[in-house]
Amino acid sequence: MSLSTSFESNEMNSFKESRSRSVQGLASVVSVSSPLMKIPLPPRLWITDVEDESSDENSTGTRDEGVVLAERTRVRSRFRHKHRSTCNVPIGIFWDIENCQVPRGCSAIDVVAAIRAKFLPGRREAEFVVVCDVRKEAANRLQELNDSQVNLIHVCGTQKNAADEKLRQCMRRFGELHTAPAALLLISGDINFASDLSDFRHRKNMEVILVHKQNTSSALITCASSHYCYNELTAQLPRNPKVSQTEEEEPTCEMEVSNLPVNQPAERVSRRLRRLADNCGGKVLRVTADTAVLRFPTPDHASRALKRMEGEDVFGDS
């Protein structure tokens, strides 16, 4: 009985020893042969510039024993917000050539070039619109405008405010296609554009440039961000010395209209003439037989009326 008990105890001890050795061997095998744990890293950042700010911080700060200061880096992405270049700012140029006419003896090509040289630096030309009645303009003037690569739009000169309405339409379309910081340039001194210029400047936040002639209403000038005198802009342009003296003379404020019908009442003829000259500020002074005398506030208005009324029909005669 004692032998069996000792045998069992010895067997049990040997089993425990073998088990402990197997566990130790397994642990040693695991510690030796097991691979290192791999931790997935985040994707690499796309960076272009890395500025180390640790040197500045370490120089000013103090290092404590056993403490490692973490280096702080500032990373700037390559996708930066680029400031809009000023050369990409679009500008629309709208010219009422009847209000601001090409100076006598000057070429329309030189006037267009002077406008572009003055206002295009730092901008790009999106539109250049010239509105006029092509039937009243000289053929060489139309050819010069065409050679200047501008958009020439025809309107009926006898209709009241026809050129102004067409320019308003073109400017509004430009305002729909281009937003701030776009610029709008109007070459005119007509007070009818005051409301449109005010909307472009204050509601659409666009830069409004006005080029006007002398004696322009201050209400129109205040609607623009900046304004320039058309006469000063064209004063240094070359003049053609071959222009005749008659062309150089300014028309008077009073204009005589001839070849009127004699078989029509004078009041009816006066109403017809008033309708033709009203857009230029003309008033009919008197109608006598086949002639009439009209008065205009300035020589410029008389010159515009002369273009519009030349050859117009008055009850069958012209």
CSV table of C-alpha atoms in Angstrom, one decimal:
chain,number,residue,atom,x,y,z
A,1,MET,CA,0.0,0.0,0.0
A,2,SER,CA,2.8,2.4,0.8
A,3,LEU,CA,4.6,1.5,-2.4
A,4,SER,CA,1.6,2.3,-4.5
A,5,THR,CA,1.1,5.6,-2.8
A,6,SER,CA,4.7,6.6,-3.2
A,7,PHE,CA,4.5,5.6,-6.8
A,8,GLU,CA,1.5,7.7,-7.4
A,9,SER,CA,3.1,10.7,-5.7
A,10,ASN,CA,6.2,10.3,-7.8
A,11,GLU,CA,4.2,10.1,-10.9
A,12,MET,CA,2.2,13.1,-10.0
A,13,ASN,CA,5.4,15.1,-9.4
A,14,SER,CA,6.9,14.1,-12.6
A,15,PHE,CA,3.8,15.0,-14.5
A,16,LYS,CA,3.8,18.5,-12.9
A,17,GLU,CA,7.5,19.0,-13.7
A,18,SER,CA,7.0,17.9,-17.3
A,19,ARG,CA,3.9,20.2,-17.6
A,20,SER,CA,5.8,23.2,-16.2
A,21,ARG,CA,8.7,22.5,-18.6
A,22,SER,CA,6.3,22.3,-21.5
A,23,VAL,CA,4.7,25.6,-20.5
A,24,GLN,CA,8.1,27.2,-20.2
A,25,GLY,CA,9.2,25.8,-23.5
A,26,LEU,CA,6.0,27.0,-25.1
A,27,ALA,CA,6.5,30.5,-23.6
A,28,SER,CA,10.0,30.5,-24.9
A,29,VAL,CA,8.9,29.4,-28.3
A,30,VAL,CA,6.2,32.0,-28.4
A,31,SER,CA,8.6,34.8,-27.3
A,32,VAL,CA,11.2,33.8,-29.8
A,33,SER,CA,9.2,32.8,-32.9
A,34,SER,CA,6.2,35.1,-32.6
A,35,PRO,CA,6.3,38.0,-35.2
A,36,LEU,CA,6.2,41.7,-34.1
A,37,MET,CA,2.8,43.3,-34.0
A,38,LYS,CA,2.1,45.5,-37.0
A,39,ILE,CA,0.1,48.6,-36.3
A,40,PRO,CA,-1.6,50.2,-39.4
A,41,LEU,CA,-0.5,53.8,-40.0
A,42,PRO,CA,-2.7,56.6,-41.3
A,43,PRO,CA,-2.2,57.6,-45.0
A,44,ARG,CA,0.7,59.9,-45.8
A,45,LEU,CA,-0.2,63.5,-46.0
A,46,TRP,CA,0.4,65.5,-49.2
A,47,ILE,CA,2.6,68.2,-48.0
A,48,THR,CA,4.9,70.6,-49.7
A,49,ASP,CA,6.3,72.7,-46.9
A,50,VAL,CA,7.1,71.5,-43.3
A,51,GLU,CA,8.3,74.1,-40.9
A,52,ASP,CA,9.9,73.0,-37.7
A,53,GLU,CA,8.9,75.2,-34.8
A,54,SER,CA,10.6,73.0,-32.1
A,55,SER,CA,13.9,74.8,-32.3
A,56,ASP,CA,12.3,78.1,-31.4
A,57,GLU,CA,10.3,76.5,-28.6
A,58,ASN,CA,13.3,74.5,-27.3
A,59,SER,CA,15.5,77.6,-27.3
A,60,THR,CA,13.1,79.6,-25.1
A,61,GLY,CA,11.8,76.8,-22.9
A,62,THR,CA,13.7,74.7,-20.3
A,63,ARG,CA,14.1,70.9,-20.5
A,64,ASP,CA,13.1,69.0,-17.4
A,65,GLU,CA,15.1,65.9,-16.5
A,66,GLY,CA,13.5,62.8,-18.0
A,67,VAL,CA,11.0,64.8,-20.0
A,68,VAL,CA,11.2,64.9,-23.8
A,69,LEU,CA,9.6,67.8,-25.5
A,70,ALA,CA,7.5,66.8,-28.5
A,71,GLU,CA,8.4,68.6,-31.7
A,72,ARG,CA,5.6,70.5,-33.2
A,73,THR,CA,5.5,70.8,-37.0
A,74,ARG,CA,3.3,73.0,-39.0
A,75,VAL,CA,2.1,71.4,-42.2
A,76,ARG,CA,0.8,73.5,-45.1
A,77,SER,CA,-1.2,71.7,-47.8
A,78,ARG,CA,-0.4,72.1,-51.4
A,79,PHE,CA,-4.0,73.0,-52.1
A,80,ARG,CA,-3.8,76.6,-51.0
A,81,HIS,CA,-6.4,79.3,-51.5
A,82,LYS,CA,-5.0,81.4,-54.3
A,83,HIS,CA,-5.8,85.0,-54.4
A,84,ARG,CA,-7.6,86.1,-57.6
A,85,SER,CA,-5.2,87.9,-59.8
A,86,THR,CA,-6.2,91.4,-60.8
A,87,CYS,CA,-5.5,90.7,-64.4
A,88,ASN,CA,-8.5,88.3,-64.5
A,89,VAL,CA,-11.0,91.0,-63.4
A,90,PRO,CA,-13.4,91.4,-66.4
A,91,ILE,CA,-14.4,94.9,-67.6
A,92,GLY,CA,-17.3,95.8,-69.9
A,93,ILE,CA,-17.0,99.0,-71.9
A,94,PHE,CA,-20.2,100.6,-73.2
A,95,TRP,CA,-19.9,103.7,-75.4
A,96,ASP,CA,-22.8,106.0,-76.4
A,97,ILE,CA,-21.0,107.5,-79.4
A,98,GLU,CA,-23.7,110.0,-80.1
A,99,ASN,CA,-23.3,111.5,-76.7
A,100,CYS,CA,-19.5,111.4,-76.6
A,101,GLN,CA,-18.6,111.7,-80.3
A,102,VAL,CA,-15.2,111.1,-81.8
A,103,PRO,CA,-13.4,114.5,-81.9
A,104,ARG,CA,-13.2,116.1,-85.3
A,105,GLY,CA,-10.0,115.2,-87.1
A,106,CYS,CA,-9.4,112.2,-84.8
A,107,SER,CA,-9.6,108.6,-85.8
A,108,ALA,CA,-11.9,106.3,-84.0
A,109,ILE,CA,-9.0,103.8,-83.8
A,110,ASP,CA,-7.0,106.2,-81.8
A,111,VAL,CA,-9.9,106.9,-79.4
A,112,VAL,CA,-10.5,103.2,-78.8
A,113,ALA,CA,-6.8,102.6,-78.3
A,114,ALA,CA,-6.7,105.5,-75.7
A,115,ILE,CA,-9.6,104.0,-73.8
A,116,ARG,CA,-8.0,100.6,-73.7
A,117,ALA,CA,-4.6,102.0,-72.7
A,118,LYS,CA,-6.2,103.9,-69.8
A,119,PHE,CA,-8.6,101.3,-68.3
A,120,LEU,CA,-7.4,97.8,-69.4
A,121,PRO,CA,-4.1,97.5,-67.4
A,122,GLY,CA,-4.8,95.0,-64.7
A,123,ARG,CA,-8.1,93.9,-66.3
A,124,ARG,CA,-9.3,91.9,-69.2
A,125,GLU,CA,-11.7,93.1,-71.8
A,126,ALA,CA,-14.9,91.1,-71.6
A,127,GLU,CA,-17.1,93.4,-73.9
A,128,PHE,CA,-16.6,96.6,-75.8
A,129,VAL,CA,-20.0,97.8,-77.2
A,130,VAL,CA,-20.6,100.9,-79.3
A,131,VAL,CA,-24.2,101.9,-80.0
A,132,CYS,CA,-25.2,104.3,-82.8
A,133,ASP,CA,-27.4,104.7,-85.8
A,134,VAL,CA,-25.2,103.4,-88.6
A,135,ARG,CA,-27.2,105.3,-91.2
A,136,LYS,CA,-26.1,108.6,-89.6
A,137,GLU,CA,-22.4,107.8,-89.2
A,138,ALA,CA,-19.8,108.3,-91.9
A,139,ALA,CA,-18.6,105.2,-93.8
A,140,ASN,CA,-15.0,105.8,-92.8
A,141,ARG,CA,-16.0,106.1,-89.2
A,142,LEU,CA,-17.8,102.8,-89.2
A,143,GLN,CA,-14.8,101.2,-90.9
A,144,GLU,CA,-12.5,102.5,-88.2
A,145,LEU,CA,-14.8,101.2,-85.4
A,146,ASN,CA,-14.9,97.8,-87.2
A,147,ASP,CA,-11.1,97.8,-87.5
A,148,SER,CA,-10.8,98.5,-83.7
A,149,GLN,CA,-12.5,95.1,-83.0
A,150,VAL,CA,-15.5,96.5,-81.1
A,151,ASN,CA,-19.1,95.3,-81.1
A,152,LEU,CA,-21.0,97.9,-83.2
A,153,ILE,CA,-24.8,97.8,-82.5
A,154,HIS,CA,-27.3,99.7,-84.7
A,155,VAL,CA,-30.3,101.5,-83.2
A,156,CYS,CA,-32.9,103.7,-84.9
A,157,GLY,CA,-31.8,107.3,-84.1
A,158,THR,CA,-35.3,108.8,-84.5
A,159,GLN,CA,-36.8,106.8,-81.7
A,160,LYS,CA,-36.6,108.5,-78.3
A,161,ASN,CA,-33.8,107.1,-76.0
A,162,ALA,CA,-33.2,104.2,-78.4
A,163,ALA,CA,-29.4,104.2,-77.8
A,164,ASP,CA,-29.9,104.5,-74.1
A,165,GLU,CA,-32.2,101.5,-73.9
A,166,LYS,CA,-29.9,99.4,-76.0
A,167,LEU,CA,-26.9,100.2,-73.8
A,168,ARG,CA,-29.0,99.5,-70.6
A,169,GLN,CA,-29.9,96.1,-72.0
A,170,CYS,CA,-26.2,95.3,-72.8
A,171,MET,CA,-25.0,96.5,-69.4
A,172,ARG,CA,-27.7,94.4,-67.6
A,173,ARG,CA,-26.6,91.3,-69.5
A,174,PHE,CA,-23.0,92.0,-68.6
A,175,GLY,CA,-24.0,92.3,-64.9
A,176,GLU,CA,-25.8,88.9,-65.0
A,177,LEU,CA,-22.7,87.1,-66.5
A,178,HIS,CA,-20.1,88.8,-64.4
A,179,THR,CA,-20.2,89.5,-60.7
A,180,ALA,CA,-18.0,91.4,-58.3
A,181,PRO,CA,-15.1,92.3,-58.6
A,182,ALA,CA,-16.0,93.0,-62.2
A,183,ALA,CA,-15.8,96.5,-63.5
A,184,LEU,CA,-18.2,98.5,-65.8
A,185,LEU,CA,-17.1,101.4,-67.9
A,186,LEU,CA,-19.8,103.8,-69.4
A,187,ILE,CA,-18.8,106.5,-71.9
A,188,SER,CA,-21.7,108.8,-71.8
A,189,GLY,CA,-23.0,111.9,-70.0
A,190,ASP,CA,-26.7,111.1,-70.2
A,191,ILE,CA,-28.5,111.4,-66.8
A,192,ASN,CA,-30.8,108.5,-67.8
A,193,PHE,CA,-28.0,106.1,-66.8
A,194,ALA,CA,-28.0,107.3,-63.2
A,195,SER,CA,-30.3,104.6,-61.8
A,196,ASP,CA,-28.5,101.7,-63.6
A,197,LEU,CA,-25.0,102.9,-62.4
A,198,SER,CA,-26.2,103.2,-58.9
A,199,ASP,CA,-27.5,99.6,-58.9
A,200,PHE,CA,-24.3,98.2,-60.4
A,201,ARG,CA,-22.2,100.0,-57.8
A,202,HIS,CA,-24.3,99.6,-54.6
A,203,ARG,CA,-26.3,96.4,-55.2
A,204,LYS,CA,-24.0,94.3,-57.3
A,205,ASN,CA,-20.8,95.7,-55.6
A,206,MET,CA,-19.1,96.3,-59.0
A,207,GLU,CA,-16.6,99.0,-59.8
A,208,VAL,CA,-18.4,101.6,-62.0
A,209,ILE,CA,-16.2,103.9,-64.1
A,210,LEU,CA,-17.8,106.9,-65.9
A,211,VAL,CA,-16.2,108.8,-68.8
A,212,HIS,CA,-18.3,111.9,-69.5
A,213,LYS,CA,-18.2,115.2,-71.3
A,214,GLN,CA,-18.1,118.6,-69.7
A,215,ASN,CA,-21.2,120.0,-68.0
A,216,THR,CA,-22.4,116.6,-67.0
A,217,SER,CA,-24.9,116.4,-64.2
A,218,SER,CA,-23.4,115.8,-60.7
A,219,ALA,CA,-26.2,113.3,-60.0
A,220,LEU,CA,-24.8,111.0,-62.6
A,221,ILE,CA,-21.2,111.5,-61.5
A,222,THR,CA,-21.9,110.6,-57.9
A,223,CYS,CA,-23.3,107.2,-59.0
A,224,ALA,CA,-19.8,106.1,-60.3
A,225,SER,CA,-16.9,104.8,-58.3
A,226,SER,CA,-14.6,107.0,-60.4
A,227,HIS,CA,-15.1,109.4,-63.3
A,228,TYR,CA,-12.9,111.0,-66.0
A,229,CYS,CA,-13.5,113.7,-68.5
A,230,TYR,CA,-13.8,112.5,-72.1
A,231,ASN,CA,-12.4,115.8,-73.5
A,232,GLU,CA,-9.2,115.4,-71.4
A,233,LEU,CA,-8.9,111.8,-72.4
A,234,THR,CA,-8.9,112.6,-76.1
A,235,ALA,CA,-7.1,116.0,-75.9
A,236,GLN,CA,-3.7,114.5,-76.7
A,237,LEU,CA,-4.8,112.4,-79.6
A,238,PRO,CA,-3.4,113.3,-83.1
A,239,ARG,CA,-5.6,115.4,-85.4
A,240,ASN,CA,-5.8,115.1,-89.1
A,241,PRO,CA,-4.5,118.3,-90.6
A,242,LYS,CA,-6.4,117.6,-93.8
A,243,VAL,CA,-9.8,118.2,-92.2
A,244,SER,CA,-11.5,121.2,-93.8
A,245,GLN,CA,-12.3,124.2,-91.8
A,246,THR,CA,-16.0,123.7,-92.3
A,247,GLU,CA,-15.8,120.4,-90.5
A,248,GLU,CA,-13.9,121.9,-87.6
A,249,GLU,CA,-16.5,124.6,-87.0
A,250,GLU,CA,-19.0,123.8,-84.2
A,251,PRO,CA,-22.6,124.0,-85.2
A,252,THR,CA,-24.7,126.8,-83.7
A,253,CYS,CA,-27.3,126.3,-81.1
A,254,GLU,CA,-30.0,127.2,-83.6
A,255,MET,CA,-30.6,125.0,-86.7
A,256,GLU,CA,-32.7,125.8,-89.8
A,257,VAL,CA,-34.7,122.9,-91.4
A,258,SER,CA,-35.6,123.4,-95.0
A,259,ASN,CA,-37.6,121.6,-97.7
A,260,LEU,CA,-40.6,121.2,-95.5
A,261,PRO,CA,-44.1,120.5,-97.1
A,262,VAL,CA,-46.2,123.6,-97.7
A,263,ASN,CA,-49.4,121.7,-98.1
A,264,GLN,CA,-49.5,120.7,-94.4
A,265,PRO,CA,-50.6,122.9,-91.4
A,266,ALA,CA,-47.7,124.5,-89.6
A,267,GLU,CA,-48.8,123.0,-86.3
A,268,ARG,CA,-48.6,119.5,-87.7
A,269,VAL,CA,-45.2,120.1,-89.2
A,270,SER,CA,-44.1,121.5,-85.8
A,271,ARG,CA,-45.2,118.4,-83.9
A,272,ARG,CA,-43.3,116.2,-86.4
A,273,LEU,CA,-40.1,118.3,-86.0
A,274,ARG,CA,-40.5,118.3,-82.2
A,275,ARG,CA,-40.8,114.5,-82.2
A,276,LEU,CA,-37.6,114.2,-84.2
A,277,ALA,CA,-35.6,116.7,-82.1
A,278,ASP,CA,-37.0,116.0,-78.7
A,279,ASN,CA,-34.4,113.3,-78.0
A,280,CYS,CA,-31.7,115.9,-78.4
A,281,GLY,CA,-33.3,118.5,-76.4
A,282,GLY,CA,-34.5,120.6,-79.4
A,283,LYS,CA,-37.4,123.0,-79.4
A,284,VAL,CA,-39.2,124.4,-82.5
A,285,LEU,CA,-39.1,128.1,-82.5
A,286,ARG,CA,-41.1,128.8,-85.6
A,287,VAL,CA,-42.3,127.2,-88.9
A,288,THR,CA,-42.5,129.5,-91.9
A,289,ALA,CA,-43.6,128.1,-95.3
A,290,ASP,CA,-41.0,125.4,-96.1
A,291,THR,CA,-38.5,126.2,-93.4
A,292,ALA,CA,-38.3,126.0,-89.6
A,293,VAL,CA,-35.9,127.1,-86.9
A,294,LEU,CA,-35.0,124.8,-84.0
A,295,ARG,CA,-33.1,125.7,-80.9
A,296,PHE,CA,-30.8,123.4,-78.9
A,297,PRO,CA,-29.2,123.9,-75.4
A,298,THR,CA,-25.7,123.3,-76.6
A,299,PRO,CA,-23.8,122.9,-79.9
A,300,ASP,CA,-23.2,119.3,-79.1
A,301,HIS,CA,-27.0,118.6,-78.9
A,302,ALA,CA,-27.4,120.5,-82.2
A,303,SER,CA,-24.7,118.3,-83.8
A,304,ARG,CA,-26.4,115.1,-82.6
A,305,ALA,CA,-29.8,116.4,-83.9
A,306,LEU,CA,-28.2,117.2,-87.3
A,307,LYS,CA,-27.1,113.6,-87.6
A,308,ARG,CA,-30.5,112.2,-86.7
A,309,MET,CA,-32.7,114.5,-88.7
A,310,GLU,CA,-30.7,114.7,-91.9
A,311,GLY,CA,-32.9,113.1,-94.7
A,312,GLU,CA,-35.8,112.1,-92.4
A,313,ASP,CA,-39.3,112.0,-93.9
A,314,VAL,CA,-41.7,114.8,-93.0
A,315,PHE,CA,-45.1,113.9,-94.5
A,316,GLY,CA,-43.7,112.7,-97.7
A,317,ASP,CA,-40.9,115.3,-98.2
A,318,SER,CA,-37.3,115.2,-96.8
